[in-house]
Coordinates of C-alpha atoms in Angstrom, one line a residue:
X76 CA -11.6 33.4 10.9
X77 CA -14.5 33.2 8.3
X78 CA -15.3 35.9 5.4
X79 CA -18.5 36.0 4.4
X80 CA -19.3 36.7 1.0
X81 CA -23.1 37.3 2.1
X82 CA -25.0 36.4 5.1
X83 CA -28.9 36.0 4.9
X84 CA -31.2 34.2 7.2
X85 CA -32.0 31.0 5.8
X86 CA -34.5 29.1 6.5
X87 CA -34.2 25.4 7.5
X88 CA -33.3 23.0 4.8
X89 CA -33.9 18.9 4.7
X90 CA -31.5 17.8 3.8
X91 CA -5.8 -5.0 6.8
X92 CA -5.1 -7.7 6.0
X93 CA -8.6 -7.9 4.0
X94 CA -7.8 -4.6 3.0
X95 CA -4.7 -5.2 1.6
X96 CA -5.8 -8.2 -0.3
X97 CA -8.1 -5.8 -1.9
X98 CA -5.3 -2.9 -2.4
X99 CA -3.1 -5.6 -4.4
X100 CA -5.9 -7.0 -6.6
X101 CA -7.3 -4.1 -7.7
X102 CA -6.1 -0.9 -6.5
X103 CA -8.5 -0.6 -4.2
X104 CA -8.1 2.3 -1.6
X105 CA -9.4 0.2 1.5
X106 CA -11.9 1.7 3.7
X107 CA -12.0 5.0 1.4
X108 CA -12.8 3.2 -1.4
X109 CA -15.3 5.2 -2.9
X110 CA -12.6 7.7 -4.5
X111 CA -11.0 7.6 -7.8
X112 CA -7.5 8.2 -6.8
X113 CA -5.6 10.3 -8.9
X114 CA -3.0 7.7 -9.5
X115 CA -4.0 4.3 -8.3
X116 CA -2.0 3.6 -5.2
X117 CA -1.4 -0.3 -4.3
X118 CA 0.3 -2.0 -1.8
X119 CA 3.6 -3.4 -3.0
X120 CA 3.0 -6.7 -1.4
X121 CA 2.0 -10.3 -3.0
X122 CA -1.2 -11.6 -1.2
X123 CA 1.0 -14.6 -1.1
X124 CA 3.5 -14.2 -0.2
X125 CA 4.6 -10.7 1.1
X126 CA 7.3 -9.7 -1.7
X127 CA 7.3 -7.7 -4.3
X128 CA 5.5 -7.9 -7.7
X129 CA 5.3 -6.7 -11.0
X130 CA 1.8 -6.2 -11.0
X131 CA 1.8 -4.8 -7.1
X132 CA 4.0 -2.3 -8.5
X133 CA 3.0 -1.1 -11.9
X134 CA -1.1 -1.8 -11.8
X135 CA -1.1 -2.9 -15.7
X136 CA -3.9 -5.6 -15.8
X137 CA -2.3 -7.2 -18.0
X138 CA -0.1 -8.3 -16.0
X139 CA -2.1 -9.9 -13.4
X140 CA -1.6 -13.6 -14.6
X141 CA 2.3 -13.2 -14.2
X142 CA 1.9 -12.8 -11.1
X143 CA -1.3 -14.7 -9.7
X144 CA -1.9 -17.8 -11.4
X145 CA -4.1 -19.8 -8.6
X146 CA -7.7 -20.5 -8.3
X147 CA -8.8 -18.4 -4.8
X148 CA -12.3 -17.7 -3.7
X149 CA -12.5 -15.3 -0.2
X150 CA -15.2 -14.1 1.9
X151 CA -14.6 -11.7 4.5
X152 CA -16.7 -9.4 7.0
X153 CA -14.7 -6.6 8.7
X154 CA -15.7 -3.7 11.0
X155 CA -13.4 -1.1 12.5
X156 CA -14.5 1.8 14.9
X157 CA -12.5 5.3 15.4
X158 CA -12.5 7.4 18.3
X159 CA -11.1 10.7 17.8
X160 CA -10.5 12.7 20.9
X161 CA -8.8 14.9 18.8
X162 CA -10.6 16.2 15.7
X163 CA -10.8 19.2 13.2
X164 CA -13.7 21.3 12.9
X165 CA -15.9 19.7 10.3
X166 CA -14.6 15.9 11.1
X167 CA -16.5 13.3 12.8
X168 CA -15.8 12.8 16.7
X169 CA -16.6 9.0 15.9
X170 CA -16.1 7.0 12.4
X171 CA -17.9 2.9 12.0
X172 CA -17.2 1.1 8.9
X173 CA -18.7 -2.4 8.4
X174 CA -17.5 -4.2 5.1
X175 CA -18.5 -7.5 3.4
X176 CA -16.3 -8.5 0.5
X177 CA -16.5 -11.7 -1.6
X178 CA -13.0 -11.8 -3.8
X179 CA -12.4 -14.7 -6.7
X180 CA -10.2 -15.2 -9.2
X181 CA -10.0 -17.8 -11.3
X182 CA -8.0 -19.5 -14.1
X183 CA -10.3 -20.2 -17.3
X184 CA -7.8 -21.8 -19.1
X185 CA -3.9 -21.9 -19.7
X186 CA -4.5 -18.5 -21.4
X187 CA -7.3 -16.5 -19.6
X188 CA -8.0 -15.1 -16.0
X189 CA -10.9 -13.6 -14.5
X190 CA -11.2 -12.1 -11.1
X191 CA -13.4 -9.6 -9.0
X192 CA -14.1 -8.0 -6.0
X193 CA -17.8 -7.4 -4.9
X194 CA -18.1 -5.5 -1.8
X195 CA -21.0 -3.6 0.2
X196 CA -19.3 -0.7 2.6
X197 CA -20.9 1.4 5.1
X198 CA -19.3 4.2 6.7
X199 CA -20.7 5.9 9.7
X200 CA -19.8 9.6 10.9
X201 CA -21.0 10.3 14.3
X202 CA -21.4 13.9 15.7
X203 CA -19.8 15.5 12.2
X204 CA -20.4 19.3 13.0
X205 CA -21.4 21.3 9.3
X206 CA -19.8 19.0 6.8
X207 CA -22.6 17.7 4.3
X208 CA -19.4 15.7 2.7
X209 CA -17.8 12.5 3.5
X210 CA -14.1 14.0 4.1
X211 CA -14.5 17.8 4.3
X212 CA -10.8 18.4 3.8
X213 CA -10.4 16.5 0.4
X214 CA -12.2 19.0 -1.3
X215 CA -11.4 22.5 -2.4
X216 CA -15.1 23.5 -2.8
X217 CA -17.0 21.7 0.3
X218 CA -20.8 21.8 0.9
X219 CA -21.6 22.6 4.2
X220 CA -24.6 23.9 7.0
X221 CA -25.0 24.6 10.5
X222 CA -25.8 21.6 11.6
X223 CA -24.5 18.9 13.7
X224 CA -25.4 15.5 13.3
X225 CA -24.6 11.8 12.0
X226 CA -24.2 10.7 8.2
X227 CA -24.7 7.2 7.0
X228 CA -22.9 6.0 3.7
X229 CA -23.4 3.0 2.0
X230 CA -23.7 0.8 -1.0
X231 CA -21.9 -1.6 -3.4
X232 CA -19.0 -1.6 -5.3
X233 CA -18.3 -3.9 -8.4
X234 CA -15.1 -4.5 -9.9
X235 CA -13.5 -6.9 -12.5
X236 CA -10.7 -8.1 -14.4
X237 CA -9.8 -10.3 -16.8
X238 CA -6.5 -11.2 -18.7
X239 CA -5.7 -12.9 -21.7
X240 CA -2.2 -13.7 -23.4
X241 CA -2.6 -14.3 -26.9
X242 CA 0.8 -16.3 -26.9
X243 CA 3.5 -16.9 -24.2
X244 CA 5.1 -13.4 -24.9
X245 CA 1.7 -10.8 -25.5
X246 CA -0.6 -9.9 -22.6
X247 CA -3.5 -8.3 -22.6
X248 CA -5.7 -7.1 -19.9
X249 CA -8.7 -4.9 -18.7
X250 CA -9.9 -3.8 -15.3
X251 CA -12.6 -1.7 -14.4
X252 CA -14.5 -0.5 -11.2
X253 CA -18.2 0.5 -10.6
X254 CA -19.8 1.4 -7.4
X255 CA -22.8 3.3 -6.0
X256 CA -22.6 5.0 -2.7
X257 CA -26.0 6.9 -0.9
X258 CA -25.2 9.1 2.3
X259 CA -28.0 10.6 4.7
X260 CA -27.7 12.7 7.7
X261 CA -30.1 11.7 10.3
X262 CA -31.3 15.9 10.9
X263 CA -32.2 18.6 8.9
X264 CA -30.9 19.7 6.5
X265 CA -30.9 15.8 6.7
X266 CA -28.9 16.2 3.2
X267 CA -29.0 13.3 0.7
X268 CA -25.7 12.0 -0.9
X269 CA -25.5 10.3 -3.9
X270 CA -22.2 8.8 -5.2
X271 CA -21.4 6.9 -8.6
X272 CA -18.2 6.2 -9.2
X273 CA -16.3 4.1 -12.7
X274 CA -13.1 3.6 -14.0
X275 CA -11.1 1.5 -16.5
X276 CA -8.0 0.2 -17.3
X277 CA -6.9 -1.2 -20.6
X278 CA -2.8 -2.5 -20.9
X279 CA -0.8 -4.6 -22.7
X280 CA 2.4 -6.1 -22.4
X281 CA 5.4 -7.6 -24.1
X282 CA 7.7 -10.9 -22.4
X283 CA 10.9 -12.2 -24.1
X284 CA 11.3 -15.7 -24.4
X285 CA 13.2 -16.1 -21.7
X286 CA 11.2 -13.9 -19.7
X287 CA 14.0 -11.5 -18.2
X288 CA 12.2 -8.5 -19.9
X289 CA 8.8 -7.4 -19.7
X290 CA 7.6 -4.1 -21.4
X291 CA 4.2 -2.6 -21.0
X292 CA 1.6 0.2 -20.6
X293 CA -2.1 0.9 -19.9
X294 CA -4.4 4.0 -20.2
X295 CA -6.9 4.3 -17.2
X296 CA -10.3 6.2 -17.8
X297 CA -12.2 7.3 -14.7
X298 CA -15.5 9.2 -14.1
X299 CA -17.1 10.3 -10.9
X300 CA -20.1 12.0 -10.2
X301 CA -21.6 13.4 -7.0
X302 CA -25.1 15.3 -6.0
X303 CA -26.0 16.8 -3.1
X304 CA -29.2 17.9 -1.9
X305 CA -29.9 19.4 1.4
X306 CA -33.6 20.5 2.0
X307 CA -36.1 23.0 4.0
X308 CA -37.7 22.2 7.4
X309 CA -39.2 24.2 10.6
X310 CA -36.3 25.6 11.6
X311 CA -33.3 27.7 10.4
X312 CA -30.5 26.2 9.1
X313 CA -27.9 27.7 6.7
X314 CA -26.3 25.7 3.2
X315 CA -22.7 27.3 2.6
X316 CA -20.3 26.3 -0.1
X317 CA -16.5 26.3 0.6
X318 CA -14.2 28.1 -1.1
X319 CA -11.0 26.6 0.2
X320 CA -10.8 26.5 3.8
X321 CA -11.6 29.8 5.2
X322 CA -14.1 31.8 2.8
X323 CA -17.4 30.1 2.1
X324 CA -20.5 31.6 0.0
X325 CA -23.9 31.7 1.3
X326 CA -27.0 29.5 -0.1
X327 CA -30.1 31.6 -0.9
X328 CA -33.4 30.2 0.8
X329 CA -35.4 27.4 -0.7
X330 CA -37.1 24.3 -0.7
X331 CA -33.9 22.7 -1.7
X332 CA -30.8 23.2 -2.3
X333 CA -28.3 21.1 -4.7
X334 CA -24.8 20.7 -5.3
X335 CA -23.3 18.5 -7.9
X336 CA -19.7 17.5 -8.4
X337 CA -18.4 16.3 -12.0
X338 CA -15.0 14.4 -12.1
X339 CA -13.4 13.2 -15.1
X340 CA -9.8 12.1 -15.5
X341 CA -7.1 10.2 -17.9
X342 CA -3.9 8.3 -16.8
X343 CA -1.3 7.2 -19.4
X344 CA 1.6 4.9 -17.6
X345 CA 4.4 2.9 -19.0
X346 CA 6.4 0.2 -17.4
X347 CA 9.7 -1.6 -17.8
X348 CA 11.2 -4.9 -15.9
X349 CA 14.0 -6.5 -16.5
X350 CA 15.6 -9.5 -15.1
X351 CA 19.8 -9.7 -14.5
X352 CA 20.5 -13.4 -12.9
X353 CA 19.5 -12.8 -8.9
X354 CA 18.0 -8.7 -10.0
X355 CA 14.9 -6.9 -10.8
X356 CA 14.5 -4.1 -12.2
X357 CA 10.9 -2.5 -12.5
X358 CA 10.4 1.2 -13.8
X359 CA 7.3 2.7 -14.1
X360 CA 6.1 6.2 -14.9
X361 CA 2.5 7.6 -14.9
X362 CA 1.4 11.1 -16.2
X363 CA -2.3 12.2 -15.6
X364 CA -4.9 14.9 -14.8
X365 CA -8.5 15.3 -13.6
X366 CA -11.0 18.1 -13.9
X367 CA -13.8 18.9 -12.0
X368 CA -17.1 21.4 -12.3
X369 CA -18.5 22.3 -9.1
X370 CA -22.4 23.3 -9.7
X371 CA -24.6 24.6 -6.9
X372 CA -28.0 26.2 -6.2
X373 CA -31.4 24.7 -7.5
X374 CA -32.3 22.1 -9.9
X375 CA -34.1 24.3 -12.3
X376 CA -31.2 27.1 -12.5
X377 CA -27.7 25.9 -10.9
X378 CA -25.0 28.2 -11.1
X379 CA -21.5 27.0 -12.3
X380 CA -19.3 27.9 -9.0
X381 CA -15.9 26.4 -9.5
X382 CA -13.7 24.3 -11.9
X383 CA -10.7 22.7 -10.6
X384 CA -7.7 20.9 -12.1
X385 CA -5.2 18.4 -10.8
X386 CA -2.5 17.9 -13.5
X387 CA 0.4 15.7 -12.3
X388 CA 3.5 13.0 -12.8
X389 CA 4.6 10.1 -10.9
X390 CA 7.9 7.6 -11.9
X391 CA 9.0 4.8 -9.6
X392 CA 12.2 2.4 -9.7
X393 CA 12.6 -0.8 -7.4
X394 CA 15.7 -3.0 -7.4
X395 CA 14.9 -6.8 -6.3
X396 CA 18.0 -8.7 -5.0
X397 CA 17.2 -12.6 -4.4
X398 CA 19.5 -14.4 -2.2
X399 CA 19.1 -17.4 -4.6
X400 CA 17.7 -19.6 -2.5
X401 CA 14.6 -18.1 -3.2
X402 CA 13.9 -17.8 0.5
X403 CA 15.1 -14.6 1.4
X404 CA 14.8 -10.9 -0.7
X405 CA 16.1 -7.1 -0.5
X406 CA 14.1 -4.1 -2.2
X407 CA 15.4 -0.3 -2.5
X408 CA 12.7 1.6 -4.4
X409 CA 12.8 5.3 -4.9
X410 CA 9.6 7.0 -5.8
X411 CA 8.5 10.5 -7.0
X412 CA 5.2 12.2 -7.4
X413 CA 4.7 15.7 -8.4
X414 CA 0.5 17.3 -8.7
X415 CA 0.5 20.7 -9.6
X416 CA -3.7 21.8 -8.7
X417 CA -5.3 25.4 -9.9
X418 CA -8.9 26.4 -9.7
X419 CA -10.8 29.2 -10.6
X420 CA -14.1 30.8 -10.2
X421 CA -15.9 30.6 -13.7
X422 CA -17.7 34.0 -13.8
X423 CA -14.8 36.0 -13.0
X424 CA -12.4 33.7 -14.5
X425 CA -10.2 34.0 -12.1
X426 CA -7.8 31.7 -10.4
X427 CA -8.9 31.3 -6.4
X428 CA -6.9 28.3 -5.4
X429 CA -3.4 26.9 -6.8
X430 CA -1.4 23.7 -4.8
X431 CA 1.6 22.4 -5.7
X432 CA 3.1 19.3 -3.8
X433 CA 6.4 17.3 -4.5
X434 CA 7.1 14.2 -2.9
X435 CA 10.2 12.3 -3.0
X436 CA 10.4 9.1 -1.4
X437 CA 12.8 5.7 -0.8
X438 CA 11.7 2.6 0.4
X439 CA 13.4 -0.4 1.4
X440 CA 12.0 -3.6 2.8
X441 CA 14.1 -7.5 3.5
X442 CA 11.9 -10.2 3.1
X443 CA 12.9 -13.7 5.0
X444 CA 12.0 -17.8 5.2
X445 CA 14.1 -19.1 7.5
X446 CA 12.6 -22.7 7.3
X447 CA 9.1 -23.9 6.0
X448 CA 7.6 -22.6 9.6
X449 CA 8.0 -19.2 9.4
X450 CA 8.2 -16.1 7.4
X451 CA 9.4 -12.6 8.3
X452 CA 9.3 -9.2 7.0
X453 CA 10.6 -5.7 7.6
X454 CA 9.9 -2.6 5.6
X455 CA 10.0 0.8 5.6
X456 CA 9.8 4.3 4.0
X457 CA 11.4 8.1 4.2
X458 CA 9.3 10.7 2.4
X459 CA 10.2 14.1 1.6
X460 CA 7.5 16.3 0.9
X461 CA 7.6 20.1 -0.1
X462 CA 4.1 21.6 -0.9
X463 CA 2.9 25.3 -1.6
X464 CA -0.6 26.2 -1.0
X465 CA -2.1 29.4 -1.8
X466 CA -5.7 30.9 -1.7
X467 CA -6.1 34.2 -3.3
X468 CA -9.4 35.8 -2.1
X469 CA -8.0 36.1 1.4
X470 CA -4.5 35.9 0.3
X471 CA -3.6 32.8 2.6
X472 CA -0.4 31.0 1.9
X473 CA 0.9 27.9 3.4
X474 CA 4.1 26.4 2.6
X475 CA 5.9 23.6 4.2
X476 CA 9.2 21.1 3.5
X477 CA 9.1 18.3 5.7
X478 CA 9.7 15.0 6.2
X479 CA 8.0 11.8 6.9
X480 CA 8.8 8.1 7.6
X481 CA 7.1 4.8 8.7
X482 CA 8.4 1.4 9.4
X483 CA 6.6 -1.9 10.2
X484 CA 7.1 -5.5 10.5
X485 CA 5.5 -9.1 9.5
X486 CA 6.0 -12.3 11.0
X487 CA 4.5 -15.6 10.3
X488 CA 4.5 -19.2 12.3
X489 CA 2.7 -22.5 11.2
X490 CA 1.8 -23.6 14.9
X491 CA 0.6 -26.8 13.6
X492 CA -0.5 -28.8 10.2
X493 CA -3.6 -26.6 10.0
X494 CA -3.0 -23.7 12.6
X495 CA -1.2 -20.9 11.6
X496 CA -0.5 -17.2 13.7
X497 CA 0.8 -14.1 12.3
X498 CA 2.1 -10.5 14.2
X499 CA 2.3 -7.4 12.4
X500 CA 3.8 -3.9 14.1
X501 CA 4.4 -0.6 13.0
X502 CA 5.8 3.0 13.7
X503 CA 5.8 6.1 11.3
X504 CA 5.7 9.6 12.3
X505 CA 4.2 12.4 9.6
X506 CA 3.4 15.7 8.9
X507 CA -1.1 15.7 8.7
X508 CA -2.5 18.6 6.4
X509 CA -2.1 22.1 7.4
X510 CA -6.1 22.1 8.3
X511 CA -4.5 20.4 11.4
X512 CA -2.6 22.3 12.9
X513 CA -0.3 20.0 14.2
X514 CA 3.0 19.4 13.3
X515 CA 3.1 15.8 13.1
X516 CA 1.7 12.7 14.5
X517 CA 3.0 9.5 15.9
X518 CA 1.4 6.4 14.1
X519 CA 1.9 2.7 16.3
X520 CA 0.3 0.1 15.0
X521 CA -0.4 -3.3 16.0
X522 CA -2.0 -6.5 14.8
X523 CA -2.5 -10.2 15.0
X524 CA -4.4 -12.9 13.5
X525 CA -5.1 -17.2 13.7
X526 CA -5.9 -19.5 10.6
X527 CA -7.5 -22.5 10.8
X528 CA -7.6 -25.2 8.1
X529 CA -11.1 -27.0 7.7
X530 CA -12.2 -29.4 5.5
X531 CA -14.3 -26.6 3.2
X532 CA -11.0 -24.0 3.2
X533 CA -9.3 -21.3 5.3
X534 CA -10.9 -19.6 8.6
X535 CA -8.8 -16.5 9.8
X536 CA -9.7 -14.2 12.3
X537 CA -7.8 -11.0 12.9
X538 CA -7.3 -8.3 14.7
X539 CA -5.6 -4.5 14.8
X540 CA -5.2 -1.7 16.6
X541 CA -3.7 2.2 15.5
X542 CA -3.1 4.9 17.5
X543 CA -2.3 8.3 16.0
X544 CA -0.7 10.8 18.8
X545 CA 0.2 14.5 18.1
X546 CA 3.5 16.0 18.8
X547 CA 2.2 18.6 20.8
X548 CA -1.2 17.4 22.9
X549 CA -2.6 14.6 25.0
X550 CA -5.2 13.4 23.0
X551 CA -5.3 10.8 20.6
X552 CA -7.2 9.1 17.7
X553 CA -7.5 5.3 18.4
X554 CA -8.9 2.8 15.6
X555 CA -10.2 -0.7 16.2
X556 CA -10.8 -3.4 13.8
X557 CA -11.4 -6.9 13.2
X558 CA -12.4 -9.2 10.9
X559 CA -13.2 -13.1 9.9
X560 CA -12.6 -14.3 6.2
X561 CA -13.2 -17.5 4.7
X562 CA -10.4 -18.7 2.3
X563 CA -10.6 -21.7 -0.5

């Protein structure tokens, strides 16, 4: 059920593997890249070589040359395409994305290492009814109308890093991401998006002689910044802003209507590794918080609708037993992440909105080279989550404990001198947001590439496929993708 605040008459108003790659280098949230996550969330896996890392785990930049310490050039085009026979109100019934990415690192001498990612994404949302945002759900305070229609995204995204050890036991590093994203949708209100998005990291980091102990921290800066502006035409259309999920607030009539959306957030994280003969250790901890101001209205005279907090803590411990051979590798890592969100309506000062969410996972992977043909991986995860959501205007409550857990596996054969073939599978079952309502989803996924060795590098073409089934209906979302990278 709705609650209207106000209702007027309007009038009408214009307005994987590659992935991965991308995840490890530079916590890079795949095809959702556009977002500042609130901690930056990497895979756990070495490009390489599928195990563990310290800088997989911990995201200092400075330590990025521990870990990757060749020369590697990629090119890669993907495109993936989701059909979702089973949607929420304000989602998409189809999704596109196409991605080109060129990714380099490079060693400029025995002490220096520069790398970056250079990407162009566009994401396409086909028959998306009211939502004027990319991912109505993600926000607390969503721009809307009555509309339903398709919304283009696209543009670039930079991002860099370089390290630098001043001697064989101090690191430095820096890392920083910058991208600018334009969205249209193709009717009236035919709204105009306009994303820009930056962050930085700055770490250092100590190494004992010996190198069994590595110390280290980093402070990460991020700033995002989004306008809206949705605009009048022939026939009536209505602008609303959300207020959570279930109240929204009328737009008065005009020629245009704008929303902005100001984001600005700090991280602080330390890290510890230690090595014991055939064990690793690696603890790291994160504190943070991000605020946002929600404006809305016209250009000349907005009006300040919402500011909203996200304060929140995450540790992490992995333990890294090699077999000694070097060949074959156990991890049992435990993770926890507590985000404690509140917001508030500025002219009443009054809180509207508070979420609280607890997670408590374990993960566990073994990591396998039975001969210099083949490699072979199996992980996996167990999540407890416990989260309490309230919204106070229309005094809705939603609280859930549940639990969620995923699996999937790797495996790797060099077919011939210059052919190799790879197989990746995967089953999780979780809990989706309450906006759902669903109580959980199957996740399969499947996967398979070919590489080719040519005289001017690596050719790899891949393929995978993910289907996400409720508990409790017949319908599914499926999601297809491919893509063809270029390696030297």
């Amino acid at each position: 059920m709705i609650i209207k605040y106000n209702e007027r008459k309007m009038q009408p108003i214009k307005k994987k593997t590659i992935a991965i790659i991308i995840l490890v280098l530079f916590s890079f949230p795949g095809l959702f890249a556009f977002e500042n996550n609130f901690f930056t969330d990497d895979s756990k896996y070495d490009i390489f070589n599928s195990q563990v890392s310290l800088y997989s785990i911990t995201n200092n930049p400075a330590f990025f040359k521990i870990t990757f310490n060749e020369n590697i050039t990629k090119y890669s085009l993907t495109g993936s395409k989701k059909n979702n026979f089973i949607y929420r109100e304000y989602s998409p019934k189809q999704e596109q994305n196409n991605n080109l990415e060129i990714i380099t690192s490079k060693n400029l001498n025995s002490n220096s290492t520069i790398a970056s990612v250079i990407t162009y994404n566009q994401d396409i949302k086909f028959d998306m009814k009211h939502s004027l945002e990319k991912d109505f759900y993600s926000h607390y305070f969503s721009f809307s109308d009555t509309t339903t229609g398709d919304t283009k995204f696209a543009g670039p995204q930079l991002q860099f890093l370089f390290n630098h050890s001043l001697n064989d036991k101090i690191y430095l590093g820096i890392k920083g991401n910058y991208g600018i994203e334009q969205g249209l949708k193709d009717i009236y209100t035919q709204c105009e998006t306009i994303a820009r998005n930056f962050d930085v990291s700055i770490g250092g980091g100590f190494q004992s002689t010996d190198k069994s102990t590595v110390i280290g921290g980093f402070i990460r800066y991020s700033d995002r910044q989004d306008s809206y502006e949705a605009v009048k035409e022939y026939m009536d259309a209505l602008v609303r802003t959300y207020v959570g999920y279930h109240i929204y607030r009328p737009e008065y009539s005009r020629s245009s209507n704008h929303k902005t959306d100001s984001q600005k957030g700090i991280n602080y994280s330390l890290q510890f590794y230690k090595k014991i003969k055939n064990l690793k250790i690696i603890l790291n901890g994160n504190y943070g918080y991000t605020t946002n101001n929600i404006e809305t209205g016209s250009t000349s005279k907005p009006t300040n609708v919402a500011y909203w907090q996200r304060e929140g803590n995450n540790y992490s411990s992995d333990f890294i037993y090699d077999f000694g051979d070097g060949k074959s590798s156990i991890r049992i890592g435990y993770d926890y992440k507590k985000t404690d969100d509140w917001a508030k309506n500025p002219e009443y000062n009054t809180v509207v909105i508070e979420n609280e969410e607890i997670k408590n996972r374990i993960n566990f992977g073994l990591f396998m080279t039975p001969n210099m043909l083949m490699k072979f991986s199996i992980n996996g995860n167990i999540e407890n989550v416990n989260q309490n959501y309230k919204e106070h205007i229309n005094m809705f409550e939603y609280t859930s404990d549940h639990i969620n857990f995923g699996t999937d596996l790797y495996f790797q054969m060099q077919l011939t001198d210059v052919l190799s073939l790879d197989i990746n599978g995967g089953y999780g079952k979780f809990k989706p947001h309450f906006t759902w309502e669903i109580d959980s989803f199957n996740e399969i996924n499947i996967g398979t590439g070919i590489e080719r060795y040519f005289r001017f590098g690596f050719v790899k073409i891949e393929g995978n496929y993910t289907k996400y089934s409720p508990s409790d209906g017949e319908k599914n979302i499926n999601e297809y993708q491919i893509s063809l990278s270029l390696r030297k």
